[in-house]
């Protein structure tokens, strides 16, 4: 069966096609006259998986980083400029589908959809990948031959779009699917659909994972028109208040869920640790102990206590800021900046008074720290070079994704053959700037993410003789790496000297570092 994506020519006239949407001259999908738009957003990744036993077979994945997602009252629609194939029986078909031509993206896009008749299950999985926080929505559908296909939608979580927001979005989607099926197929699993529309209660849940089983699903390729007298849409209730996070359930989950998610997110970045999305029962007690140790001025005990808080609540802003300040004052500026970087990802305001005592986090720009969003939403810290040499200026322009007038020509050469700096190029530039400033612990995360992303997306080689190639070659003697789940994670060889371990690190270990 054909994949749930196809090349679509931009056209002023909609095409009647059950499997794939048509797109207009503005590269947006054509909607029916009575089809309201529920939600729009941007996906970090969209892929189609065909399970083989307990293993995922990635049929295709999108080839750029600005894939829009639209949700109406009857379907989900995704549109991307290009797709990349992975493996499987449809590979030859897809290679012909997206073969390069002289027109590039001038008059076409690749578009796909999931109609509300098709999903048999929706799963929401929250994961931390390296230093990125992601939400993965898995939509399982049944093909006419009885086999399943899974559409995987990956979104970045950030200050403006947190886990509670994406959970509310999926719950609203589940309600709309139930409403659509009640109106289009009256009498089919009415009680179960009514309950689903009313509560959107998951059928299984565990920390970081929610599953909804959807009754009355039809095979892919079948659409049931609503009766003409049916209302166009069903009003959605407002997003629910954030409820206490569910405890681990004894519900059964499919064996291949985790494998599918990891296969998809590894395309994006190196695999990192998973966040604790549950509320630890002792978190408040640990926080009180940490506050007491901080007030008493016991640096070692305070650092250990805040690390314990962070283990129970990895996104604790207070713990991240306290560890930033303790590490900085103890002389471990490298680790301090890494903690502050995580705090920014958890929602801390930039260059503002965020803690009620003297600390660098209240005025980071005075310490030549700068903030950029390398993918439009994910924050990353880098050190503004003191020496205004050409290489530093170009690396700064790549990290920011915006050159000044003086760097325009050299900047274009450094990021060639791309018209704008790619996400992996920006990550590498951020790592290079931090490496030049001596923040190798912090730089290692960006090197890991950038190099892994470059490899997995099969991008063009680094520009020969350019600043990124020179930087990556020069980092070799100072870094080691470990392989984890097929990815290389880089770390400085003197990592032990750059981390403050409360039980063993010298205090003070050295004179406070001054960023060069």
Short mmCIF file of C-alpha atoms in Angstrom, two decimals:
data_model
loop_
_atom_site.label_atom_id
_atom_site.label_comp_id
_atom_site.label_asym_id
_atom_site.label_seq_id
_atom_site.Cartn_x
_atom_site.Cartn_y
_atom_site.Cartn_z
CA UNK A 1 0.00 0.00 0.00
CA UNK A 2 1.18 3.54 -0.75
CA UNK A 3 2.71 5.56 2.11
CA UNK A 4 0.71 8.29 3.84
CA UNK A 5 2.63 11.03 2.03
CA UNK A 6 2.86 12.03 -1.63
CA UNK A 7 4.34 14.68 -3.85
CA UNK A 8 1.66 17.29 -4.54
CA UNK A 9 1.83 20.03 -7.14
CA UNK A 10 0.76 23.48 -6.02
CA UNK A 11 -2.61 24.11 -7.62
CA UNK A 12 -5.41 26.60 -7.33
CA UNK A 13 -7.97 23.79 -7.56
CA UNK A 14 -8.45 21.17 -4.84
CA UNK A 15 -8.10 17.53 -5.85
CA UNK A 16 -10.50 14.97 -4.44
CA UNK A 17 -8.20 12.31 -2.99
CA UNK A 18 -8.92 10.10 0.01
CA UNK A 19 -5.29 9.27 0.82
CA UNK A 20 -3.45 12.57 0.32
CA UNK A 21 -4.38 16.24 0.64
CA UNK A 22 -3.96 18.72 -2.18
CA UNK A 23 -2.09 22.01 -1.74
CA UNK A 24 -2.63 25.49 -3.07
CA UNK A 25 -0.22 28.06 -4.52
CA UNK A 26 0.65 29.16 -0.97
CA UNK A 27 1.69 25.54 -0.22
CA UNK A 28 -1.10 25.18 2.34
CA UNK A 29 -3.48 22.26 2.18
CA UNK A 30 -6.88 22.81 0.60
CA UNK A 31 -9.66 22.60 3.18
CA UNK A 32 -13.32 21.97 2.54
CA UNK A 33 -15.69 24.92 2.78
CA UNK A 34 -17.19 23.53 6.00
CA UNK A 35 -13.86 22.34 7.49
CA UNK A 36 -12.74 24.54 10.43
CA UNK A 37 -9.10 24.70 11.43
CA UNK A 38 -8.60 23.52 15.02
CA UNK A 39 -4.86 23.97 15.62
CA UNK A 40 -1.67 24.73 13.74
CA UNK A 41 1.93 24.27 14.82
CA UNK A 42 5.38 23.18 13.72
CA UNK A 43 6.80 19.66 13.86
CA UNK A 44 10.42 18.84 14.53
CA UNK A 45 10.02 15.51 12.76
CA UNK A 46 7.31 13.46 11.05
CA UNK A 47 7.89 9.86 9.97
CA UNK A 48 5.96 6.79 8.92
CA UNK A 49 6.81 3.46 10.51
CA UNK A 50 5.73 -0.02 9.49
CA UNK A 51 6.22 -2.37 12.46
CA UNK A 52 7.97 -5.67 11.76
CA UNK A 53 7.48 -7.80 14.85
CA UNK A 54 8.72 -5.72 17.77
CA UNK A 55 10.99 -3.58 15.57
CA UNK A 56 10.09 -0.42 13.66
CA UNK A 57 10.76 -0.12 9.96
CA UNK A 58 11.11 3.60 9.16
CA UNK A 59 9.54 4.06 5.74
CA UNK A 60 10.27 7.77 5.36
CA UNK A 61 11.06 10.83 7.44
CA UNK A 62 10.85 14.49 6.62
CA UNK A 63 13.93 16.27 5.28
CA UNK A 64 13.64 19.75 6.80
CA UNK A 65 12.94 21.31 10.20
CA UNK A 66 9.92 23.51 9.62
CA UNK A 67 7.19 21.00 8.87
CA UNK A 68 3.78 22.58 9.61
CA UNK A 69 1.01 20.53 11.17
CA UNK A 70 -2.66 21.47 10.79
CA UNK A 71 -5.51 19.81 12.69
CA UNK A 72 -9.07 20.33 11.50
CA UNK A 73 -12.31 18.79 12.74
CA UNK A 74 -11.79 15.70 10.55
CA UNK A 75 -8.09 15.11 9.84
CA UNK A 76 -4.44 15.93 10.57
CA UNK A 77 -2.37 17.36 7.70
CA UNK A 78 1.43 17.66 7.46
CA UNK A 79 3.38 19.31 4.65
CA UNK A 80 7.16 19.25 4.13
CA UNK A 81 9.53 20.42 1.40
CA UNK A 82 11.32 17.08 1.05
CA UNK A 83 11.41 13.56 2.47
CA UNK A 84 14.18 11.07 3.09
CA UNK A 85 13.82 7.32 2.86
CA UNK A 86 15.18 4.85 5.36
CA UNK A 87 14.42 1.22 4.52
CA UNK A 88 11.68 -1.16 3.58
CA UNK A 89 9.77 -2.43 0.56
CA UNK A 90 8.57 1.05 -0.48
CA UNK A 91 12.06 2.57 -0.69
CA UNK A 92 12.28 2.32 -4.48
CA UNK A 93 8.87 3.92 -4.88
CA UNK A 94 9.78 6.80 -2.56
CA UNK A 95 13.14 7.42 -4.20
CA UNK A 96 11.32 7.99 -7.48
CA UNK A 97 8.73 10.07 -5.66
CA UNK A 98 11.15 12.68 -4.39
CA UNK A 99 13.95 12.57 -6.95
CA UNK A 100 15.71 15.93 -7.22
CA UNK A 101 14.95 18.08 -10.23
CA UNK A 102 15.74 21.59 -11.44
CA UNK A 103 12.56 23.01 -9.95
CA UNK A 104 13.59 22.07 -6.41
CA UNK A 105 10.72 23.30 -4.17
CA UNK A 106 9.38 25.97 -6.50
CA UNK A 107 6.04 24.34 -7.30
CA UNK A 108 5.51 21.30 -5.12
CA UNK A 109 5.60 19.92 -1.59
CA UNK A 110 5.15 16.51 0.05
CA UNK A 111 1.86 16.29 1.89
CA UNK A 112 0.12 13.65 3.94
CA UNK A 113 -2.86 13.28 6.21
CA UNK A 114 -4.54 11.05 8.77
CA UNK A 115 -8.32 11.15 8.57
CA UNK A 116 -10.23 10.78 11.82
CA UNK A 117 -11.79 7.50 10.60
CA UNK A 118 -8.42 5.70 10.59
CA UNK A 119 -6.58 5.86 13.98
CA UNK A 120 -6.96 2.81 16.21
CA UNK A 121 -4.64 4.15 18.89
CA UNK A 122 -2.89 7.40 19.85
CA UNK A 123 0.07 7.50 22.18
CA UNK A 124 1.80 10.52 23.71
CA UNK A 125 5.37 9.91 24.86
CA UNK A 126 7.54 12.57 26.53
CA UNK A 127 11.28 12.11 26.24
CA UNK A 128 14.52 13.95 26.86
CA UNK A 129 17.04 13.55 24.04
CA UNK A 130 20.48 14.93 24.92
CA UNK A 131 19.48 18.39 26.19
CA UNK A 132 16.28 18.57 24.14
CA UNK A 133 12.81 17.92 25.51
CA UNK A 134 10.49 16.30 23.01
CA UNK A 135 6.90 15.14 22.74
CA UNK A 136 6.25 12.24 20.37
CA UNK A 137 2.69 11.51 19.21
CA UNK A 138 2.28 8.03 17.69
CA UNK A 139 -0.85 7.51 15.60
CA UNK A 140 -1.49 3.86 14.75
CA UNK A 141 -3.73 3.03 11.78
CA UNK A 142 -4.82 -0.25 10.19
CA UNK A 143 -4.18 -0.93 6.53
CA UNK A 144 -6.69 -2.83 4.37
CA UNK A 145 -4.42 -5.93 4.56
CA UNK A 146 -4.78 -5.98 8.35
CA UNK A 147 -1.23 -4.75 9.05
CA UNK A 148 -0.52 -1.50 10.88
CA UNK A 149 1.28 1.69 10.00
CA UNK A 150 2.30 4.39 12.47
CA UNK A 151 2.63 8.12 11.86
CA UNK A 152 5.10 9.63 14.34
CA UNK A 153 4.88 13.38 15.05
CA UNK A 154 7.71 14.89 17.11
CA UNK A 155 7.41 18.34 18.71
CA UNK A 156 9.89 20.38 20.74
CA UNK A 157 8.86 21.33 24.27
CA UNK A 158 9.87 24.79 25.39
CA UNK A 159 8.75 27.71 27.52
CA UNK A 160 5.74 28.49 25.34
CA UNK A 161 4.72 24.87 24.73
CA UNK A 162 5.13 22.67 27.78
CA UNK A 163 4.16 19.08 28.51
CA UNK A 164 0.78 20.16 29.91
CA UNK A 165 -0.01 22.02 26.68
CA UNK A 166 0.78 19.09 24.39
CA UNK A 167 -1.22 16.76 26.67
CA UNK A 168 -4.23 19.08 26.41
CA UNK A 169 -3.76 19.18 22.63
CA UNK A 170 -3.83 15.38 22.33
CA UNK A 171 -6.85 15.16 24.63
CA UNK A 172 -8.70 17.67 22.43
CA UNK A 173 -7.72 15.61 19.38
CA UNK A 174 -9.11 12.44 20.98
CA UNK A 175 -12.39 14.23 21.79
CA UNK A 176 -12.70 15.47 18.21
CA UNK A 177 -12.07 11.99 16.80
CA UNK A 178 -14.78 10.58 19.07
CA UNK A 179 -17.18 13.36 18.06
CA UNK A 180 -16.48 12.81 14.38
CA UNK A 181 -17.16 9.09 14.62
CA UNK A 182 -20.38 9.62 16.60
CA UNK A 183 -21.70 11.94 13.90
CA UNK A 184 -20.47 10.06 10.84
CA UNK A 185 -21.23 6.51 12.01
CA UNK A 186 -24.16 6.61 14.45
CA UNK A 187 -24.73 3.39 16.34
CA UNK A 188 -21.09 2.20 16.20
CA UNK A 189 -19.59 1.78 19.71
CA UNK A 190 -21.73 4.68 20.89
CA UNK A 191 -21.20 4.23 24.62
CA UNK A 192 -17.42 4.01 24.36
CA UNK A 193 -17.22 7.00 22.03
CA UNK A 194 -19.52 9.08 24.25
CA UNK A 195 -17.30 8.34 27.23
CA UNK A 196 -14.18 9.22 25.24
CA UNK A 197 -15.68 12.48 24.04
CA UNK A 198 -16.71 13.44 27.57
CA UNK A 199 -13.49 12.60 29.44
CA UNK A 200 -10.68 11.84 26.93
CA UNK A 201 -9.44 9.47 29.62
CA UNK A 202 -6.41 7.37 28.54
CA UNK A 203 -6.79 3.61 28.42
CA UNK A 204 -3.24 3.12 29.77
CA UNK A 205 -0.71 5.40 31.38
CA UNK A 206 2.72 5.40 32.95
CA UNK A 207 5.19 8.19 33.76
CA UNK A 208 5.83 10.07 30.54
CA UNK A 209 3.43 7.96 28.45
CA UNK A 210 -0.31 8.09 27.78
CA UNK A 211 -2.29 5.78 25.47
CA UNK A 212 -5.80 6.16 24.05
CA UNK A 213 -7.50 3.22 22.27
CA UNK A 214 -10.04 4.51 19.74
CA UNK A 215 -13.09 2.33 18.95
CA UNK A 216 -14.96 2.19 15.62
CA UNK A 217 -11.85 2.75 13.48
CA UNK A 218 -11.87 2.05 9.73
CA UNK A 219 -8.98 0.89 7.52
CA UNK A 220 -6.84 3.49 5.75
CA UNK A 221 -8.40 4.68 2.53
CA UNK A 222 -11.99 4.71 3.76
CA UNK A 223 -13.76 7.96 4.51
CA UNK A 224 -17.31 8.30 5.81
CA UNK A 225 -18.95 11.61 4.95
CA UNK A 226 -20.91 13.33 7.69
CA UNK A 227 -24.63 13.78 7.17
CA UNK A 228 -25.33 17.21 5.62
CA UNK A 229 -27.44 18.19 8.61
CA UNK A 230 -24.71 17.39 11.10
CA UNK A 231 -23.08 20.37 12.82
CA UNK A 232 -19.76 21.40 11.37
CA UNK A 233 -17.81 21.08 14.60
CA UNK A 234 -18.10 20.27 18.25
CA UNK A 235 -16.94 22.93 20.64
CA UNK A 236 -13.90 21.84 22.57
CA UNK A 237 -13.77 22.41 26.31
CA UNK A 238 -10.94 24.65 27.49
CA UNK A 239 -7.63 22.91 28.22
CA UNK A 240 -7.87 21.21 31.59
CA UNK A 241 -5.95 22.47 34.57
CA UNK A 242 -2.69 20.66 35.15
CA UNK A 243 -3.63 17.69 37.29
CA UNK A 244 -1.24 15.67 39.45
CA UNK A 245 0.83 13.49 37.16
CA UNK A 246 -0.38 9.89 37.07
CA UNK A 247 1.40 7.15 38.93
CA UNK A 248 2.63 4.13 37.01
CA UNK A 249 -0.27 2.02 35.86
CA UNK A 250 -0.39 -1.69 35.54
CA UNK A 251 -1.86 -1.31 32.05
CA UNK A 252 -0.36 -3.32 29.24
CA UNK A 253 1.63 -1.37 26.65
CA UNK A 254 2.74 -2.68 23.26
CA UNK A 255 6.27 -4.05 23.15
CA UNK A 256 7.26 -2.01 20.12
CA UNK A 257 6.34 1.47 21.41
CA UNK A 258 9.70 2.33 22.95
CA UNK A 259 11.60 0.91 19.98
CA UNK A 260 9.56 3.05 17.60
CA UNK A 261 10.07 6.24 19.58
CA UNK A 262 13.81 5.73 19.92
CA UNK A 263 14.15 4.95 16.23
CA UNK A 264 12.49 8.25 15.38
CA UNK A 265 14.12 10.57 17.91
CA UNK A 266 17.59 9.18 17.18
CA UNK A 267 17.18 10.74 13.74
CA UNK A 268 17.01 14.10 15.47
CA UNK A 269 19.80 13.88 18.07
CA UNK A 270 21.88 11.66 20.31
CA UNK A 271 19.91 9.70 22.91
CA UNK A 272 20.04 11.20 26.37
CA UNK A 273 18.58 10.37 29.74
CA UNK A 274 14.84 10.25 30.27
CA UNK A 275 13.20 12.90 32.44
CA UNK A 276 11.36 11.97 35.60
CA UNK A 277 7.84 13.11 34.72
CA UNK A 278 6.37 11.89 37.98
CA UNK A 279 6.19 13.92 41.16
CA UNK A 280 8.54 12.43 43.73
CA UNK A 281 6.92 12.09 47.12
CA UNK A 282 10.02 13.34 48.93
CA UNK A 283 10.79 16.24 46.57
CA UNK A 284 9.45 18.88 48.96
CA UNK A 285 11.39 17.43 51.88
CA UNK A 286 14.58 17.34 49.78
CA UNK A 287 14.04 20.94 48.73
CA UNK A 288 13.64 22.03 52.37
CA UNK A 289 16.90 20.29 53.30
CA UNK A 290 18.66 21.99 50.39
CA UNK A 291 17.34 25.41 51.36
CA UNK A 292 18.47 24.89 54.94
CA UNK A 293 21.99 23.88 53.84
CA UNK A 294 22.17 26.87 51.49
CA UNK A 295 21.13 29.29 54.24
CA UNK A 296 23.75 27.78 56.55
CA UNK A 297 26.49 28.36 53.96
CA UNK A 298 27.50 24.69 53.85
CA UNK A 299 28.54 24.49 50.19
CA UNK A 300 29.15 20.74 50.02
CA UNK A 301 25.96 19.78 51.81
CA UNK A 302 23.93 22.31 49.81
CA UNK A 303 25.30 21.06 46.49
CA UNK A 304 24.54 17.45 47.38
CA UNK A 305 21.03 18.36 48.56
CA UNK A 306 20.23 20.31 45.38
CA UNK A 307 21.54 17.43 43.28
CA UNK A 308 19.12 15.17 45.15
CA UNK A 309 16.29 17.59 44.35
CA UNK A 310 17.32 17.60 40.69
CA UNK A 311 17.32 13.79 40.60
CA UNK A 312 13.70 13.81 41.81
CA UNK A 313 12.63 16.76 39.62
CA UNK A 314 14.96 17.27 36.62
CA UNK A 315 13.19 20.50 35.59
CA UNK A 316 13.30 22.13 39.03
CA UNK A 317 14.19 25.74 38.24
CA UNK A 318 15.24 26.47 41.81
CA UNK A 319 17.62 23.48 41.90
CA UNK A 320 19.16 24.35 38.52
CA UNK A 321 19.72 28.00 39.50
CA UNK A 322 21.13 27.12 42.93
CA UNK A 323 23.55 24.61 41.40
CA UNK A 324 24.54 27.22 38.79
CA UNK A 325 25.44 29.71 41.52
CA UNK A 326 27.18 27.17 43.78
CA UNK A 327 29.27 25.80 40.91
CA UNK A 328 30.22 29.26 39.66
CA UNK A 329 31.32 30.48 43.09
CA UNK A 330 33.31 27.27 43.67
CA UNK A 331 35.29 27.86 40.47
CA UNK A 332 33.45 25.43 38.20
CA UNK A 333 32.14 27.99 35.72
CA UNK A 334 31.94 25.40 32.94
CA UNK A 335 29.41 23.27 34.82
CA UNK A 336 27.63 26.39 36.10
CA UNK A 337 26.87 27.56 32.57
CA UNK A 338 25.57 24.08 31.69
CA UNK A 339 23.14 24.20 34.65
CA UNK A 340 22.01 27.69 33.64
CA UNK A 341 21.45 26.47 30.08
CA UNK A 342 19.11 23.79 31.42
CA UNK A 343 17.31 26.36 33.57
CA UNK A 344 16.63 28.50 30.50
CA UNK A 345 15.11 25.44 28.83
CA UNK A 346 12.88 25.03 31.90
CA UNK A 347 11.50 28.57 31.49
CA UNK A 348 13.87 30.92 33.35
CA UNK A 349 13.84 34.50 32.09
CA UNK A 350 16.95 35.69 30.26
CA UNK A 351 19.10 38.55 31.59
CA UNK A 352 16.77 39.35 34.45
CA UNK A 353 16.87 39.03 38.24
CA UNK A 354 15.90 35.39 38.66
CA UNK A 355 17.38 34.67 42.06
CA UNK A 356 17.37 36.93 45.09
CA UNK A 357 21.10 37.09 45.77
CA UNK A 358 24.27 38.03 43.88
CA UNK A 359 24.84 35.46 41.12
CA UNK A 360 25.91 35.52 37.48
CA UNK A 361 22.50 34.22 36.36
CA UNK A 362 20.99 37.64 37.16
CA UNK A 363 23.24 39.40 34.64
CA UNK A 364 24.70 36.82 32.22
CA UNK A 365 25.46 39.35 29.49
CA UNK A 366 27.94 41.07 31.81
CA UNK A 367 29.90 37.82 31.69
CA UNK A 368 29.73 37.78 27.86
CA UNK A 369 27.18 34.98 27.80
CA UNK A 370 24.73 35.17 24.92
CA UNK A 371 21.48 33.33 24.18
CA UNK A 372 20.32 31.97 20.84
CA UNK A 373 17.54 29.63 19.69
CA UNK A 374 19.22 27.25 17.27
CA UNK A 375 15.97 25.70 15.98
CA UNK A 376 13.67 28.63 16.60
CA UNK A 377 12.54 27.50 20.05
CA UNK A 378 15.31 25.63 21.92
CA UNK A 379 17.67 27.92 23.90
CA UNK A 380 21.46 27.53 23.93
CA UNK A 381 24.15 29.60 25.67
CA UNK A 382 27.46 30.56 24.12
CA UNK A 383 30.30 32.91 25.05
CA UNK A 384 30.69 36.06 23.00
CA UNK A 385 34.34 36.11 21.85
CA UNK A 386 36.48 38.90 23.28
CA UNK A 387 38.88 38.93 20.36
CA UNK A 388 37.16 40.31 17.29
CA UNK A 389 38.95 38.09 14.75
CA UNK A 390 37.34 36.92 11.52
CA UNK A 391 36.85 33.29 12.61
CA UNK A 392 35.12 34.32 15.83
CA UNK A 393 32.86 36.69 13.91
CA UNK A 394 31.84 33.97 11.43
CA UNK A 395 31.21 31.39 14.18
CA UNK A 396 29.06 33.93 16.02
CA UNK A 397 27.09 34.66 12.83
CA UNK A 398 26.46 30.92 12.26
CA UNK A 399 25.46 30.38 15.90
CA UNK A 400 22.96 33.25 15.65
CA UNK A 401 21.88 32.29 12.14
CA UNK A 402 22.21 35.92 11.07
CA UNK A 403 25.40 37.52 9.72
CA UNK A 404 26.23 41.21 9.89
CA UNK A 405 26.99 43.17 6.72
CA UNK A 406 30.74 42.65 7.16
CA UNK A 407 30.46 38.83 7.40
CA UNK A 408 27.85 38.24 4.69
CA UNK A 409 30.19 36.86 2.01
CA UNK A 410 32.35 34.72 4.32
CA UNK A 411 29.23 33.50 6.13
CA UNK A 412 27.72 32.23 2.87
CA UNK A 413 30.91 30.34 2.08
CA UNK A 414 31.01 28.80 5.56
CA UNK A 415 27.47 27.39 5.40
CA UNK A 416 27.54 26.38 1.71
CA UNK A 417 25.72 24.77 -0.05
CA UNK A 418 22.79 25.84 2.14
CA UNK A 419 21.07 29.22 1.80
CA UNK A 420 20.77 29.55 5.57
CA UNK A 421 22.59 28.00 8.52
CA UNK A 422 21.24 24.54 9.27
CA UNK A 423 20.42 23.43 12.79
CA UNK A 424 23.43 21.11 12.98
CA UNK A 425 25.72 23.92 11.73
CA UNK A 426 24.42 26.26 14.41
CA UNK A 427 24.93 23.61 17.09
CA UNK A 428 28.54 23.07 15.97
CA UNK A 429 29.19 26.82 15.93
CA UNK A 430 27.81 27.14 19.47
CA UNK A 431 30.10 24.30 20.56
CA UNK A 432 33.08 25.95 18.86
CA UNK A 433 32.49 29.29 20.60
CA UNK A 434 32.22 27.58 23.99
CA UNK A 435 35.34 25.53 23.25
CA UNK A 436 37.28 28.71 22.42
CA UNK A 437 36.18 30.16 25.77
CA UNK A 438 37.31 27.04 27.66
CA UNK A 439 33.80 25.77 28.45
CA UNK A 440 34.44 22.26 27.18
CA UNK A 441 31.92 20.52 29.42
CA UNK A 442 29.20 22.77 28.00
CA UNK A 443 30.60 22.54 24.45
CA UNK A 444 30.55 18.73 24.47
CA UNK A 445 26.74 18.68 24.44
CA UNK A 446 26.58 20.86 21.36
CA UNK A 447 29.30 18.92 19.55
CA UNK A 448 27.43 15.67 20.30
CA UNK A 449 24.08 16.95 19.07
CA UNK A 450 25.47 18.75 16.02
CA UNK A 451 27.70 15.96 14.74
CA UNK A 452 25.05 13.29 15.34
CA UNK A 453 22.40 15.34 13.56
CA UNK A 454 24.76 15.95 10.64
CA UNK A 455 25.49 12.23 10.33
CA UNK A 456 21.93 10.96 10.67
CA UNK A 457 20.47 13.42 8.20
CA UNK A 458 23.23 12.57 5.69
CA UNK A 459 23.96 16.24 5.12
CA UNK A 460 26.67 17.69 2.92
CA UNK A 461 30.25 17.58 4.32
CA UNK A 462 31.58 20.56 6.26
CA UNK A 463 32.97 23.29 4.00
CA UNK A 464 36.64 22.42 3.41
CA UNK A 465 38.92 24.87 5.17
CA UNK A 466 35.97 26.63 6.76
CA UNK A 467 35.72 27.59 10.43
CA UNK A 468 33.46 24.65 11.34
CA UNK A 469 35.75 22.05 9.76
CA UNK A 470 38.82 23.60 11.42
CA UNK A 471 37.10 23.67 14.79
CA UNK A 472 35.91 20.06 14.61
CA UNK A 473 39.40 18.87 13.61
CA UNK A 474 41.01 20.85 16.45
CA UNK A 475 38.66 19.47 19.13
CA UNK A 476 40.00 15.91 18.76
CA UNK A 477 42.89 16.01 21.30
CA UNK A 478 40.71 17.56 24.00
CA UNK A 479 37.68 15.25 23.87
CA UNK A 480 36.80 11.62 24.26
CA UNK A 481 33.54 9.96 23.33
CA UNK A 482 31.34 7.01 24.19
CA UNK A 483 28.89 5.20 21.94
CA UNK A 484 25.36 5.02 23.21
CA UNK A 485 22.50 3.60 21.19
CA UNK A 486 24.36 4.17 17.96
CA UNK A 487 25.36 7.76 18.75
CA UNK A 488 28.67 9.30 19.81
CA UNK A 489 28.52 11.47 22.93
CA UNK A 490 31.53 13.77 23.33
CA UNK A 491 32.99 14.91 26.64
CA UNK A 492 36.21 16.71 27.66
CA UNK A 493 39.03 14.43 28.74
CA UNK A 494 39.43 16.47 31.92
CA UNK A 495 35.75 16.14 32.76
CA UNK A 496 36.52 15.28 36.39
CA UNK A 497 38.12 18.69 36.88
CA UNK A 498 35.13 20.48 35.40
CA UNK A 499 32.40 19.00 37.60
CA UNK A 500 31.83 19.82 41.24
CA UNK A 501 31.30 16.52 43.06
CA UNK A 502 30.33 17.51 46.61
CA UNK A 503 31.93 14.48 48.28
CA UNK A 504 35.34 14.64 46.57
CA UNK A 505 36.05 17.78 44.54
CA UNK A 506 38.52 20.27 46.03
CA UNK A 507 36.86 23.39 47.41
CA UNK A 508 37.90 25.78 46.23
CA UNK A 509 39.46 23.69 43.49
CA UNK A 510 41.18 26.62 41.85
CA UNK A 511 40.92 30.36 41.51
CA UNK A 512 37.67 31.40 39.85
CA UNK A 513 37.96 31.18 36.10
CA UNK A 514 37.69 34.35 34.07
CA UNK A 515 36.30 33.79 30.61
CA UNK A 516 39.02 34.76 28.12
#
